[in-house]
PDB file of C-alpha atoms in Angstrom:
ATOM      1  CA  MET A   1     -12.993 -22.488  -0.436  1.00  0.00           C
ATOM      2  CA  ILE A   2     -11.973 -20.865   2.834  1.00  0.00           C
ATOM      3  CA  LEU A   3     -14.200 -17.875   3.520  1.00  0.00           C
ATOM      4  CA  ARG A   4     -12.341 -16.332   6.429  1.00  0.00           C
ATOM      5  CA  TYR A   5      -8.980 -16.742   8.067  1.00  0.00           C
ATOM      6  CA  ILE A   6      -7.664 -15.043  11.187  1.00  0.00           C
ATOM      7  CA  PRO A   7      -3.869 -14.867  11.128  1.00  0.00           C
ATOM      8  CA  VAL A   8      -1.898 -16.305  14.023  1.00  0.00           C
ATOM      9  CA  TYR A   9       1.136 -14.023  13.669  1.00  0.00           C
ATOM     10  CA  PHE A  10      -0.340 -10.763  12.375  1.00  0.00           C
ATOM     11  CA  ARG A  11      -2.724  -8.242  13.892  1.00  0.00           C
ATOM     12  CA  PRO A  12      -5.257  -6.588  11.575  1.00  0.00           C
ATOM     13  CA  GLU A  13      -3.483  -3.257  12.135  1.00  0.00           C
ATOM     14  CA  GLU A  14      -0.365  -4.698  10.492  1.00  0.00           C
ATOM     15  CA  LEU A  15      -2.210  -5.518   7.296  1.00  0.00           C
ATOM     16  CA  VAL A  16      -4.314  -2.446   6.524  1.00  0.00           C
ATOM     17  CA  PRO A  17      -3.805   1.330   6.537  1.00  0.00           C
ATOM     18  CA  LYS A  18      -4.748   3.177   9.727  1.00  0.00           C
ATOM     19  CA  VAL A  19      -7.832   4.753   8.125  1.00  0.00           C
ATOM     20  CA  VAL A  20      -9.175   1.311   7.189  1.00  0.00           C
ATOM     21  CA  PHE A  21      -8.522  -0.121  10.623  1.00  0.00           C
ATOM     22  CA  GLU A  22     -10.222   2.867  12.282  1.00  0.00           C
ATOM     23  CA  LEU A  23     -13.283   2.265  10.102  1.00  0.00           C
ATOM     24  CA  LEU A  24     -13.498  -1.549  10.201  1.00  0.00           C
ATOM     25  CA  GLY A  25     -11.375  -2.718  13.133  1.00  0.00           C
ATOM     26  CA  ALA A  26     -10.731  -6.462  13.191  1.00  0.00           C
ATOM     27  CA  GLU A  27     -13.350  -6.882  10.459  1.00  0.00           C
ATOM     28  CA  SER A  28     -10.779  -5.422   8.058  1.00  0.00           C
ATOM     29  CA  LEU A  29      -9.414  -8.974   7.769  1.00  0.00           C
ATOM     30  CA  ASN A  30     -12.572  -9.796   5.793  1.00  0.00           C
ATOM     31  CA  LEU A  31     -11.210  -7.674   2.935  1.00  0.00           C
ATOM     32  CA  PHE A  32      -8.440 -10.208   2.273  1.00  0.00           C
ATOM     33  CA  ASP A  33      -8.355 -13.280   0.147  1.00  0.00           C
ATOM     34  CA  PRO A  34      -7.821 -15.836   2.943  1.00  0.00           C
ATOM     35  CA  ARG A  35      -5.026 -17.504   0.967  1.00  0.00           C
ATOM     36  CA  ILE A  36      -2.889 -14.370   1.342  1.00  0.00           C
ATOM     37  CA  LEU A  37      -3.322 -14.434   5.122  1.00  0.00           C
ATOM     38  CA  ILE A  38      -2.635 -18.172   5.319  1.00  0.00           C
ATOM     39  CA  THR A  39       0.539 -17.618   3.331  1.00  0.00           C
ATOM     40  CA  ALA A  40       1.620 -14.766   5.622  1.00  0.00           C
ATOM     41  CA  ASP A  41       1.428 -17.153   8.575  1.00  0.00           C
ATOM     42  CA  GLN A  42       3.233 -19.899   6.636  1.00  0.00           C
ATOM     43  CA  LEU A  43       6.037 -17.485   5.725  1.00  0.00           C
ATOM     44  CA  ARG A  44       6.335 -16.207   9.293  1.00  0.00           C
ATOM     45  CA  SER A  45       6.408 -19.747  10.667  1.00  0.00           C
ATOM     46  CA  HIS A  46       9.037 -20.880   8.158  1.00  0.00           C
ATOM     47  CA  PHE A  47      11.327 -17.812   7.985  1.00  0.00           C
ATOM     48  CA  GLY A  48      10.904 -16.174  11.374  1.00  0.00           C
ATOM     49  CA  ARG A  49       9.994 -12.670  12.463  1.00  0.00           C
ATOM     50  CA  CYS A  50       8.799 -10.232   9.837  1.00  0.00           C
ATOM     51  CA  ASN A  51       6.625  -7.184   9.522  1.00  0.00           C
ATOM     52  CA  CYS A  52       4.186  -5.661   7.092  1.00  0.00           C
ATOM     53  CA  ASN A  53       2.733  -2.277   8.099  1.00  0.00           C
ATOM     54  CA  THR A  54       4.436  -0.485  10.979  1.00  0.00           C
ATOM     55  CA  TRP A  55       2.193   2.557  11.562  1.00  0.00           C
ATOM     56  CA  LEU A  56       0.825   1.088  14.793  1.00  0.00           C
ATOM     57  CA  TRP A  57       4.273   1.390  16.391  1.00  0.00           C
ATOM     58  CA  GLY A  58       5.067   4.808  14.949  1.00  0.00           C
ATOM     59  CA  GLY A  59       6.636   3.426  11.780  1.00  0.00           C
ATOM     60  CA  ARG A  60       6.228   4.906   8.331  1.00  0.00           C
ATOM     61  CA  PHE A  61       4.702   1.946   6.512  1.00  0.00           C
ATOM     62  CA  HIS A  62       0.937   1.808   6.144  1.00  0.00           C
ATOM     63  CA  GLU A  63       0.321   0.403   2.644  1.00  0.00           C
ATOM     64  CA  ARG A  64       2.344  -2.809   2.557  1.00  0.00           C
ATOM     65  CA  GLY A  65      -0.833  -4.816   2.898  1.00  0.00           C
ATOM     66  CA  PHE A  66      -4.222  -3.688   1.621  1.00  0.00           C
ATOM     67  CA  ARG A  67      -4.282  -0.427  -0.344  1.00  0.00           C
ATOM     68  CA  LEU A  68      -7.264   1.739  -1.096  1.00  0.00           C
ATOM     69  CA  ARG A  69      -8.209   2.093  -4.778  1.00  0.00           C
ATOM     70  CA  HIS A  70      -7.172   5.754  -4.897  1.00  0.00           C
ATOM     71  CA  SER A  71      -3.731   5.062  -3.396  1.00  0.00           C
ATOM     72  CA  GLN A  72      -0.802   6.411  -5.418  1.00  0.00           C
ATOM     73  CA  THR A  73       1.507   3.746  -3.975  1.00  0.00           C
ATOM     74  CA  GLY A  74       2.546   1.053  -6.427  1.00  0.00           C
ATOM     75  CA  ALA A  75       0.944   0.107  -9.711  1.00  0.00           C
ATOM     76  CA  PRO A  76      -2.596   1.220 -10.591  1.00  0.00           C
ATOM     77  CA  GLU A  77      -3.754  -2.422 -10.814  1.00  0.00           C
ATOM     78  CA  SER A  78      -1.718  -3.618  -7.839  1.00  0.00           C
ATOM     79  CA  MET A  79      -2.853  -6.840  -6.195  1.00  0.00           C
ATOM     80  CA  HIS A  80      -2.656  -4.932  -2.897  1.00  0.00           C
ATOM     81  CA  LYS A  81      -5.785  -3.058  -3.980  1.00  0.00           C
ATOM     82  CA  ASP A  82      -7.650  -6.360  -4.250  1.00  0.00           C
ATOM     83  CA  ALA A  83      -6.242  -7.509  -0.874  1.00  0.00           C
ATOM     84  CA  ARG A  84      -4.412 -10.290  -2.697  1.00  0.00           C
ATOM     85  CA  GLY A  85      -0.820  -9.194  -2.122  1.00  0.00           C
ATOM     86  CA  LEU A  86       1.472  -8.356   0.800  1.00  0.00           C
ATOM     87  CA  ASP A  87       4.942  -6.906   1.253  1.00  0.00           C
ATOM     88  CA  LEU A  88       6.910  -8.439   4.113  1.00  0.00           C
ATOM     89  CA  VAL A  89      10.302  -7.562   5.586  1.00  0.00           C
ATOM     90  CA  PHE A  90      12.071 -10.365   7.422  1.00  0.00           C
ATOM     91  CA  MET A  91      14.265  -9.639  10.421  1.00  0.00           C
ATOM     92  CA  GLU A  92      16.766 -12.451  10.013  1.00  0.00           C
ATOM     93  CA  LEU A  93      16.947 -13.021   6.246  1.00  0.00           C
ATOM     94  CA  THR A  94      17.176 -10.906   3.133  1.00  0.00           C
ATOM     95  CA  ALA A  95      14.245 -10.801   0.756  1.00  0.00           C
ATOM     96  CA  ALA A  96      16.450 -12.385  -1.920  1.00  0.00           C
ATOM     97  CA  ALA A  97      17.199 -15.353   0.361  1.00  0.00           C
ATOM     98  CA  VAL A  98      13.505 -15.741   1.178  1.00  0.00           C
ATOM     99  CA  ARG A  99      12.522 -15.637  -2.520  1.00  0.00           C
ATOM    100  CA  GLN A 100      15.168 -18.224  -3.341  1.00  0.00           C
ATOM    101  CA  GLU A 101      13.959 -20.576  -0.605  1.00  0.00           C
ATOM    102  CA  ILE A 102      10.318 -20.153  -1.669  1.00  0.00           C
ATOM    103  CA  MET A 103      11.261 -21.097  -5.241  1.00  0.00           C
ATOM    104  CA  ARG A 104      13.115 -24.178  -4.004  1.00  0.00           C
ATOM    105  CA  LYS A 105      10.313 -25.238  -1.663  1.00  0.00           C
ATOM    106  CA  ARG A 106       7.325 -24.217  -3.765  1.00  0.00           C
ATOM    107  CA  HIS A 107       5.198 -27.013  -2.286  1.00  0.00           C
ATOM    108  CA  LEU A 108       5.292 -25.300   1.137  1.00  0.00           C
ATOM    109  CA  PHE A 109       3.694 -22.116  -0.223  1.00  0.00           C
ATOM    110  CA  PRO A 110       0.979 -23.307  -2.624  1.00  0.00           C
ATOM    111  CA  PHE A 111      -0.934 -20.016  -2.784  1.00  0.00           C
ATOM    112  CA  ILE A 112       1.949 -17.854  -4.030  1.00  0.00           C
ATOM    113  CA  THR A 113       1.678 -17.320  -7.785  1.00  0.00           C
ATOM    114  CA  ARG A 114       3.958 -14.288  -8.192  1.00  0.00           C
ATOM    115  CA  MET A 115       6.819 -12.541  -6.419  1.00  0.00           C
ATOM    116  CA  GLU A 116       8.423  -9.227  -7.227  1.00  0.00           C
ATOM    117  CA  LYS A 117      12.157  -9.461  -7.879  1.00  0.00           C
ATOM    118  CA  GLY A 118      14.898  -6.977  -7.101  1.00  0.00           C
ATOM    119  CA  ARG A 119      13.300  -5.525  -3.968  1.00  0.00           C
ATOM    120  CA  SER A 120      14.584  -5.390  -0.402  1.00  0.00           C
ATOM    121  CA  TRP A 121      11.224  -6.746   0.763  1.00  0.00           C
ATOM    122  CA  LEU A 122       9.205  -9.785  -0.250  1.00  0.00           C
ATOM    123  CA  HIS A 123       6.179  -8.955  -2.349  1.00  0.00           C
ATOM    124  CA  TYR A 124       3.996 -11.964  -3.001  1.00  0.00           C
ATOM    125  CA  ASP A 125       0.508 -12.293  -4.389  1.00  0.00           C
ATOM    126  CA  ASN A 126      -1.908 -14.795  -5.865  1.00  0.00           C
ATOM    127  CA  LYS A 127      -2.807 -13.215  -9.187  1.00  0.00           C
ATOM    128  CA  GLU A 128      -4.029 -15.803 -11.679  1.00  0.00           C
ATOM    129  CA  THR A 129      -1.182 -16.547 -14.088  1.00  0.00           C
ATOM    130  CA  GLY A 130      -2.208 -19.775 -15.779  1.00  0.00           C
ATOM    131  CA  SER A 131       1.061 -21.331 -14.636  1.00  0.00           C
ATOM    132  CA  SER A 132       1.841 -23.827 -11.888  1.00  0.00           C
ATOM    133  CA  LYS A 133       5.187 -22.070 -11.375  1.00  0.00           C
ATOM    134  CA  ILE A 134       5.796 -18.919  -9.380  1.00  0.00           C
ATOM    135  CA  ILE A 135       6.305 -15.966 -11.717  1.00  0.00           C
ATOM    136  CA  LEU A 136       9.075 -13.526 -10.790  1.00  0.00           C
ATOM    137  CA  PHE A 137       8.301 -10.048 -12.097  1.00  0.00           C
ATOM    138  CA  LYS A 138       9.703  -6.553 -12.034  1.00  0.00           C
ATOM    139  CA  PRO A 139       7.152  -3.754 -12.281  1.00  0.00           C
TER     140      PRO A 139
END
């Protein structure tokens, strides 16, 4: 198993809330399941420019990657809180188009087990499902 992965296309600040980055710096990447970070790079390489958290550039998003346990954002048992899920927004494609392509080319994204449907962003995670297929879910 891969113990650590440093993303090519994403800075640590893009993947964790500001408070976490201020506390851990680049070491905040160690919170993540490496498969989630590998997949982020695979998605960026395949689909083009995208973003996760935007707080570093004055944006309003700070919990699209890792979320602290006490966060009120999302579901109480969100995979974000285990650093096993990300929300990405692509610049050149809709989230629906990205989801559709991922489903068609499943072999290119082997670590995705679930995607949230009906959102304007791509949520993916690697929650154990017992299935070899990607599960589409609506919270």
